[in-house]
Structures are given as C-alpha cells and as structure tokens.
Amino acid sequence: MSNNLFMKTLTVNASGASYPIQIGPGLLSQADLIQAHLERPDAFIVTNTTVARYYLAPLQRTLREIGVRTFDLILPDGETYKNRESLHAIHDALLSHRCERKTTVIALGGGVVGDLAGFAAATFLRGVPLIQIPTTLLAQVDSSVGGKTGINHPLGKNLIGAFHQPRLVLADTQTLDTLPVREFRAGVAEIIKYGLIRDLPFLDWLDLHLEALMARDPEILAQAILVSCRNKAEVVAQDEFETTGLRALLNLGHTFGHAIETGAGYGTWLHGEAVAAGMLLAAALSERMGWIDKAALDRIENLIRRAGLPTQAPDFGASRYLAWMASDKKVDAGRIRFVLLKRLGEAVLTAEAPLEEVTAILTPGQSRFIENPGAAPG
Ligand code: NAD
Ligand code: GLY
C-alpha cells in the first residue's frame, strides 16, 4: 500500500473493467502503484524528446527497481506528429522489440503522446494493456482519462481512433513544475469546461481561486485536478462510448476549437487555447439562442481572460469555419451539432442552432469573439 499522504484516488467504472486514477506529488517514484497493474514484468514506454529529458530516466529507475524490463520510443515533440507516421513508428518498435499481448504500453507525456500511444496500444495485436502517465495539466484533467485515443488526419483533428481504456492513470502533480506557462493555461481551459457544462459549484470555486490556481498553489491545483477527474469519471461511467449524448458534452468549445486548430495549422494554437476561444463562441451562440444572459457570457469571458487564455478566435471567414466543422465527429445526418449552454453549469447537445446565428458569431463586427487578423496566442 502507498504511504503517500497527499495521494488521492478516484475510480473510473468502465464496461471492461474499473481502473484507478491516482493523483498526487511524487507518484512517478512509487513502484508499487504501477506494479499492481502490470500483467508481466515488461513495459514499452512511449514519450517525446521534451518529456524524456525530465522524466524517462526516473520512470525507468522506478520500473527497474521492481524488476520490470523496459523498452522505449522517444518521438519528436508536437501536435503535428500525432499522425500515422508516428503510429507506425510505435508499431514498428513494438514489433522489433518482440513485444507481446501482455506487454504494457506506458504513455509518458501530454495528450499528444497519450492519444498516440493509446491508439497504438489499442491496435497492436488487437489491443495490449495501457497505462497513462500524464505530464501536462490538460492530460491530467482530461485526455488521460476515459479511453479516447487516436491521431489527426489532414482533414481534421482526431478523426482516426479507438476507445481503449487504460489500466491505470498515474498523475504525478510534481511533473507540472516543469510545464511552461502557456501549456499550463491550456489545461486550465479544460478545467473551466467542467464547471461550465455540469458543475456550477466548481465554477464558483474557480472564480474564487483562479489566481491561486494560475500560481500553481499545490493544494488548489490538486483540488482542481481531483474535481475535474471526478467530473470526467462520472461522465465516462455513464456514457463510455459517447452514444447517449452525455459524453459529447465534454466537447464544449471543441467543434469551434477543432476548426481553429485545423485552420491555423496543427500546433499553432494549443488545443486548450482553441477550446477556450471555442467555448466563448459556444457561449455567445447560447446567448443568441436566448439560453444564457449577457451577465453569464461576460462572466465566462472574464474567467477565460483571467486564466490568460485567448478570448477571440481567428477570422477565417464563417464559410470556412462551417466547412471545417462539417467534418466534426458530432455531425449527424449532415447537420452540425453544437454543445451549448442551457445555463451556467448545464450543457446540451443540439442541432437546432440556426445557421444565421452561427454565421453571426463567426463574423467580425457582429461578434466580439472573432478577431482580425487572428494571430496565434503566445
Ligand atoms: P502536448 O501533449 O503537446 O503537450 C504540450 C507540451 O508540453 C509539449 O511540448 C510537451 O512535450 C510538453 N510537456 C509535456 N509534459 C511536460 C512537462 N511535465 N514539463 C515540460 N514540458 C512538458 O499537449 P496537451 O495539451 O497535453 O494535449 C493536447 C492533445 O490532447 C491534443 O492532441 C488533443 O486533441 C488531445 N486531447 C485528447 C483528449 C482525449 O480524451 N483523448 C482530450 C483532450 C485533448
Ligand atoms: N475529451 C472528451 C472526451 O474524452 O470525451
């Protein structure tokens, strides 16, 4: 048993098996936490050049301590590498090291590594065990939990993928010490998202503690990660495969956000930044639908600004936005479905947004959330 007094544990109840999310400082060196989830004493670690510099050797040490044989693959860093070439590189390396069905793939890194390594684990030999060790705030509060894995396609974000739940999510909060501020902010966007879609008390708490969160106060940060993961775990338990519409609510801001990422070129806008600007567009559309009032919209804008996140999306032209959004995974029978806010703390998935209102919020002059010329945030 772990004697880490600061560690918190949540359980994700997935259809195949339940699995724990462990959150706390220093978990990377706690061999017992990982050992319990390995089927066999060998592990294949996928990471990238940046994360490897800080955390690959410590993880290898931890695993060696318990007699686990490790192989690794260090990918180049960046969203542009979340593609089929990297996927094939992981498969090739797994094969060349003669990894087998019981070899555990460990994703050590942010959401890019997690999605890529997760998809490789889902597809290698039709599925091998996976452990997620997220090292960005975004990955700790969102992408490592819930089993969505995949890669980008030139025509759109995350279009190729699979559900593959991990055996364990190990979120060592100390790894966030080395995370650049821009990446930290991007993670805060996903944290704000949970408050907006389903947890008004959490939104109120964030309003009170946002500056402490941005200063990475350890207690506030741990609490924000815990509540975010609890929200995500509850949603995943109820709609693991995104069939009822509930899980789709986690995509507030993502329809617009993915269009921003695609339009600007992968990696120009960070995923979390695009989600932040996208959430404001979704909120503005919700206001035009008469669902939230101006005070609520202003409150969301203020929170996003205080987090240092962009409050305006680039002006690509409404018709190009509409074209990119038409390849969103939520499109149903050709109709774009948006996650909008019925009220603060309650999101809905709807295909009812009138085209002229969508066009208006994407048009400078009619919308304060679109900027011209739309430089990348920095
Ligand atoms: P990322 O993986 O690109 O990481 C951001 C940057 O931080 C990278 O340069 C990375 O090398 C670096 N980094 C990672 N950990 C670090 C650390 N501890 N110290 C210093 N640098 C570190 O980006 P991200 O924001 O973590 O993830 C974004 C990706 O996640 C997108 O591809 C998005 O589509 C995906 N995503 C997936 C889900 C899901 O449910 N699967 C949910 C949300 C986002
Ligand atoms: N990030 C959205 C989901 O996991 O469903």
XYZ file of C-alpha atoms and ligand atoms in Angstrom:
427
model
C 0.000 0.000 0.000
C 1.121 3.532 -0.738
C 2.109 5.751 2.184
C 1.815 8.976 0.198
C -0.411 11.105 2.444
C -1.173 13.542 -0.339
C -2.293 10.967 -2.868
C -5.948 10.909 -3.911
C -7.593 8.002 -5.699
C -10.648 8.002 -7.942
C -12.167 5.071 -9.801
C -13.380 5.071 -13.381
C -16.138 2.498 -13.849
C -15.710 1.394 -17.439
C -17.516 -1.510 -19.103
C -14.437 -3.738 -19.452
C -13.005 -3.112 -16.012
C -12.779 -0.343 -13.444
C -9.468 1.400 -13.091
C -7.911 3.901 -10.702
C -6.764 7.452 -11.262
C -4.023 8.210 -8.739
C -3.296 11.908 -8.212
C -0.503 13.324 -6.073
C 3.085 14.552 -5.868
C 5.992 12.167 -6.432
C 3.948 9.243 -7.774
C 6.443 8.569 -10.550
C 8.776 7.038 -7.995
C 6.129 4.832 -6.379
C 6.816 1.461 -7.943
C 4.024 -0.266 -6.016
C 1.371 1.808 -7.789
C 2.485 0.634 -11.221
C 3.433 -2.917 -10.295
C -0.127 -3.811 -9.336
C -1.273 -3.097 -12.905
C 1.345 -4.919 -14.979
C 0.417 -8.321 -16.381
C 4.029 -9.207 -16.958
C 7.320 -7.541 -15.950
C 7.900 -5.728 -19.212
C 6.768 -2.346 -20.383
C 7.129 -0.281 -23.516
C 7.348 3.434 -22.731
C 6.284 5.941 -25.381
C 7.294 9.526 -24.739
C 8.691 12.540 -26.569
C 12.004 14.385 -26.620
C 10.896 17.068 -24.139
C 9.309 14.797 -21.562
C 12.087 12.198 -21.889
C 14.622 14.806 -20.775
C 12.868 15.197 -17.426
C 11.000 12.009 -16.651
C 12.099 8.995 -18.714
C 15.114 8.051 -16.569
C 13.179 8.427 -13.271
C 10.380 6.208 -14.605
C 12.848 3.624 -15.898
C 14.546 3.621 -12.479
C 11.236 3.071 -10.727
C 10.376 0.177 -13.019
C 13.817 -1.398 -12.791
C 13.546 -1.344 -9.002
C 10.701 -3.838 -9.281
C 12.408 -5.936 -11.944
C 10.469 -4.645 -14.929
C 12.273 -4.771 -18.270
C 11.663 -1.577 -20.204
C 11.883 -0.535 -23.847
C 11.182 2.945 -25.019
C 10.439 5.053 -28.043
C 11.099 8.787 -27.965
C 9.043 10.643 -30.546
C 9.566 14.193 -31.770
C 7.535 16.738 -29.804
C 4.411 18.360 -31.213
C 0.808 18.042 -32.312
C 1.990 17.771 -35.926
C 3.461 14.361 -35.026
C 0.098 12.984 -33.864
C -0.160 11.274 -37.209
C 0.005 7.898 -38.909
C 3.804 8.042 -39.327
C 4.249 8.214 -35.541
C 1.654 5.489 -35.076
C 3.541 3.238 -37.468
C 6.816 4.073 -35.712
C 5.330 2.840 -32.414
C 4.002 -0.349 -34.022
C 7.387 -0.953 -35.693
C 9.230 -0.510 -32.403
C 6.804 -2.801 -30.541
C 7.370 -5.457 -33.185
C 11.137 -5.063 -33.321
C 11.344 -5.485 -29.534
C 9.146 -8.597 -29.860
C 6.533 -7.185 -27.524
C 3.621 -9.491 -26.860
C -0.041 -9.341 -25.841
C 0.830 -8.928 -22.161
C 3.389 -6.175 -22.672
C 2.076 -2.932 -21.168
C 2.382 0.244 -23.186
C 3.073 3.236 -20.945
C 2.227 6.681 -22.326
C 4.509 9.181 -20.591
C 3.668 12.721 -21.652
C 0.889 15.094 -22.578
C -2.252 14.476 -24.582
C -0.380 14.017 -27.850
C 1.720 11.140 -26.513
C -1.287 9.772 -24.606
C -3.570 9.730 -27.654
C -0.877 8.283 -29.927
C 0.467 5.628 -27.565
C -3.095 4.800 -26.531
C -4.120 4.215 -30.143
C -1.004 2.136 -30.758
C -1.897 0.032 -27.686
C -5.490 -0.290 -28.923
C -4.385 -1.575 -32.301
C -1.170 -3.546 -31.646
C -2.074 -7.261 -31.675
C -5.715 -6.047 -31.484
C -5.105 -4.476 -28.102
C -2.479 -4.588 -25.351
C -2.592 -3.147 -21.799
C -2.073 0.591 -21.416
C -1.007 2.815 -18.525
C -1.342 6.563 -18.828
C 1.208 8.739 -17.021
C 0.057 12.241 -17.972
C 2.565 15.062 -17.502
C 0.604 18.112 -18.690
C -2.265 19.695 -16.827
C -4.538 19.087 -19.804
C -3.662 15.409 -19.864
C -4.064 15.078 -16.082
C -7.560 16.603 -16.079
C -8.858 15.251 -19.364
C -7.089 13.310 -22.085
C -5.566 10.500 -19.979
C -8.963 9.594 -18.510
C -11.763 7.872 -20.375
C -10.069 5.843 -23.080
C -10.311 8.061 -26.147
C -7.218 7.500 -28.274
C -6.329 8.498 -31.804
C -4.463 10.519 -34.360
C -5.160 13.514 -36.567
C -5.918 13.419 -40.290
C -5.022 16.279 -42.635
C -8.780 16.834 -42.978
C -9.457 17.134 -39.273
C -8.474 16.557 -35.656
C -8.732 13.135 -34.017
C -10.645 11.640 -36.938
C -8.940 8.241 -36.676
C -9.073 6.495 -33.329
C -10.451 3.946 -30.917
C -11.718 3.624 -27.382
C -9.099 1.868 -25.279
C -9.287 2.291 -21.525
C -6.038 2.349 -19.546
C -5.380 0.004 -16.603
C -4.187 2.946 -14.532
C -3.867 6.720 -14.763
C -0.940 7.985 -12.689
C -0.997 11.777 -12.404
C 2.157 12.915 -10.635
C 1.387 16.570 -9.899
C 5.077 17.316 -9.380
C 5.706 16.810 -13.088
C 3.715 20.013 -13.654
C 6.582 22.005 -12.080
C 8.407 21.929 -15.415
C 5.362 22.704 -17.570
C 5.634 26.019 -19.478
C 3.048 28.624 -18.507
C 1.316 28.602 -21.890
C 0.764 24.830 -21.589
C -0.464 25.224 -18.026
C -3.058 27.769 -19.137
C -4.220 25.428 -21.892
C -5.009 22.830 -19.223
C -6.988 25.390 -17.229
C -9.340 25.766 -20.225
C -10.440 22.127 -19.810
C -10.820 22.658 -16.055
C -13.135 25.648 -16.637
C -15.063 23.462 -19.088
C -16.203 21.069 -16.336
C -17.630 23.959 -14.336
C -19.488 25.296 -17.344
C -21.009 22.021 -18.529
C -22.031 20.288 -15.306
C -20.631 21.671 -12.069
C -21.753 25.160 -11.080
C -20.285 24.920 -7.528
C -16.917 24.127 -9.162
C -17.308 27.179 -11.426
C -17.968 29.333 -8.347
C -14.911 27.782 -6.662
C -12.808 28.538 -9.741
C -13.989 32.144 -9.741
C -12.710 32.415 -6.158
C -9.440 30.537 -6.609
C -8.371 31.201 -10.187
C -5.346 33.358 -9.323
C -4.118 30.735 -6.823
C -4.610 28.054 -9.461
C -2.631 30.050 -12.027
C 0.131 30.475 -9.401
C 0.121 26.637 -9.100
C -0.699 26.662 -5.394
C -0.262 22.927 -4.658
C -3.494 22.459 -2.692
C -5.649 24.418 -5.115
C -4.046 22.677 -8.080
C -4.574 19.200 -6.597
C -8.198 20.062 -5.819
C -8.809 21.361 -9.369
C -7.341 18.156 -10.856
C -9.342 15.961 -8.490
C -12.697 17.654 -9.178
C -12.029 17.699 -12.928
C -11.183 13.989 -12.972
C -14.226 13.214 -10.821
C -16.440 15.005 -13.325
C -14.836 13.202 -16.228
C -15.024 9.802 -14.499
C -18.746 10.295 -13.777
C -19.484 11.148 -17.396
C -17.390 8.275 -18.773
C -19.088 5.789 -16.423
C -22.487 6.810 -17.784
C -21.647 7.111 -21.498
C -18.313 5.440 -22.170
C -18.756 5.158 -25.938
C -20.444 8.538 -26.487
C -23.749 7.037 -27.558
C -26.273 8.885 -25.377
C -25.022 12.410 -25.971
C -23.812 12.819 -22.383
C -20.106 12.318 -23.107
C -20.369 14.632 -26.107
C -20.987 17.455 -23.606
C -17.294 17.205 -22.668
C -16.727 18.711 -26.088
C -17.963 22.191 -25.187
C -15.986 24.570 -27.387
C -14.363 21.702 -29.312
C -16.371 21.999 -32.550
C -15.198 25.579 -32.949
C -11.854 24.737 -31.337
C -11.018 21.921 -33.741
C -11.843 24.257 -36.636
C -9.427 26.830 -35.192
C -6.702 24.179 -34.808
C -7.268 22.864 -38.327
C -7.492 26.351 -39.858
C -4.418 27.729 -38.117
C -2.368 24.565 -38.782
C -1.842 21.933 -36.086
C 0.336 23.184 -33.261
C -0.105 26.896 -33.953
C -2.900 27.221 -31.448
C -2.636 24.865 -28.480
C -5.624 22.551 -28.106
C -6.627 24.173 -24.800
C -6.323 27.678 -26.257
C -8.567 26.730 -29.163
C -11.046 25.175 -26.731
C -11.067 28.387 -24.659
C -11.871 30.578 -27.670
C -14.302 27.891 -28.872
C -16.123 27.839 -25.511
C -16.671 31.571 -25.830
C -18.103 31.139 -29.330
C -20.387 28.391 -27.993
C -21.400 30.642 -25.092
C -22.068 33.532 -27.495
C -24.247 31.221 -29.589
C -26.049 30.117 -26.421
C -26.749 33.772 -25.643
C -28.128 34.342 -29.150
C -30.383 31.310 -28.613
C -31.713 33.090 -25.510
C -30.407 30.405 -23.144
C -27.838 32.344 -21.139
C -27.848 36.069 -20.470
C -25.158 38.673 -21.120
C -24.029 38.611 -17.483
C -23.277 34.880 -17.781
C -21.431 35.420 -21.064
C -19.383 38.223 -19.511
C -18.593 36.017 -16.522
C -17.237 33.261 -18.788
C -15.206 35.752 -20.825
C -13.756 37.220 -17.652
C -12.737 33.819 -16.287
C -11.050 32.854 -19.553
C -9.228 36.188 -19.700
C -8.057 35.845 -16.075
C -6.606 32.445 -16.999
C -4.512 34.184 -19.680
C -6.379 32.329 -22.424
C -7.471 33.803 -25.760
C -10.948 35.326 -25.830
C -11.032 35.774 -29.599
C -10.805 33.239 -32.421
C -9.156 33.964 -35.781
C -11.234 35.411 -38.597
C -11.045 32.617 -41.161
C -14.437 33.585 -42.592
C -17.694 31.940 -41.497
C -17.923 29.723 -44.569
C -14.508 28.153 -43.950
C -15.390 27.588 -40.295
C -18.596 25.887 -41.412
C -16.705 23.673 -43.855
C -14.213 22.531 -41.191
C -16.973 21.988 -38.667
C -18.825 19.821 -41.175
C -16.196 17.090 -40.643
C -16.647 17.172 -36.849
C -17.358 13.760 -35.314
C -20.621 15.060 -33.846
C -22.110 15.751 -37.275
C -25.291 13.701 -37.586
C -27.014 13.179 -40.960
C -25.053 16.142 -42.303
C -26.135 18.521 -39.504
C -23.526 20.143 -37.295
C -24.351 19.536 -33.649
C -23.058 22.004 -31.088
C -22.588 21.678 -27.376
C -24.228 24.812 -25.997
C -25.110 26.126 -22.548
C -28.735 25.963 -21.401
C -27.496 27.786 -18.342
C -24.219 28.051 -16.431
C -23.402 24.545 -15.213
C -25.681 22.798 -17.731
C -24.737 21.933 -21.303
C -26.844 20.407 -24.080
C -26.028 18.840 -27.432
C -28.170 20.425 -30.122
C -28.567 20.574 -33.885
C -31.059 23.431 -33.526
C -28.699 26.419 -33.781
C -29.889 28.493 -36.760
C -27.276 28.896 -39.490
C -27.612 32.688 -39.480
C -26.811 32.814 -35.750
C -23.779 30.533 -36.202
C -22.635 32.731 -39.085
C -23.129 35.875 -36.992
C -20.940 34.728 -34.116
C -18.179 33.897 -36.625
C -18.307 37.273 -38.329
C -16.195 40.264 -37.165
C -18.349 43.277 -36.471
C -21.229 41.037 -35.426
C -19.204 39.095 -32.870
C -16.669 40.375 -30.350
C -15.143 36.880 -30.152
C -13.635 36.912 -33.649
C -10.509 38.889 -34.325
C -8.887 40.093 -37.468
C -6.196 39.066 -38.477
C -6.186 36.359 -35.774
C -2.586 35.827 -34.790
C -1.701 32.736 -32.758
C -1.773 33.325 -28.999
C 1.572 33.268 -27.253
P 1.083 18.035 -25.674
O 0.983 16.604 -25.450
O 1.551 18.517 -26.989
O 1.985 18.666 -24.539
C 2.217 20.045 -24.538
C 3.710 20.377 -24.492
O 4.185 20.186 -23.172
C 4.575 19.517 -25.377
O 5.602 20.301 -25.918
C 5.145 18.501 -24.413
O 6.356 17.942 -24.832
C 5.348 19.349 -23.194
N 5.351 18.678 -21.923
C 4.588 17.642 -21.533
N 4.765 17.416 -20.228
C 5.685 18.294 -19.789
C 6.255 18.561 -18.544
N 5.871 17.923 -17.435
N 7.190 19.530 -18.451
C 7.547 20.248 -19.547
N 7.007 20.075 -20.751
C 6.072 19.101 -20.867
O -0.345 18.753 -25.445
P -1.512 18.540 -24.386
O -2.123 19.867 -24.206
O -1.073 17.783 -23.199
O -2.521 17.609 -25.176
C -3.170 18.054 -26.333
C -3.636 16.853 -27.105
O -4.557 16.106 -26.318
C -4.356 17.202 -28.396
O -3.870 16.386 -29.420
C -5.806 16.877 -28.103
O -6.510 16.507 -29.236
C -5.663 15.750 -27.134
N -6.817 15.549 -26.245
C -7.299 14.295 -26.128
C -8.363 14.050 -25.273
C -8.848 12.650 -25.086
O -9.871 12.461 -24.433
N -8.152 11.655 -25.588
C -8.930 15.093 -24.529
C -8.388 16.373 -24.675
C -7.313 16.587 -25.535
N -12.242 14.946 -24.177
C -13.557 14.491 -24.466
C -13.818 13.077 -24.075
O -12.982 12.423 -23.529
O -14.875 12.580 -24.338
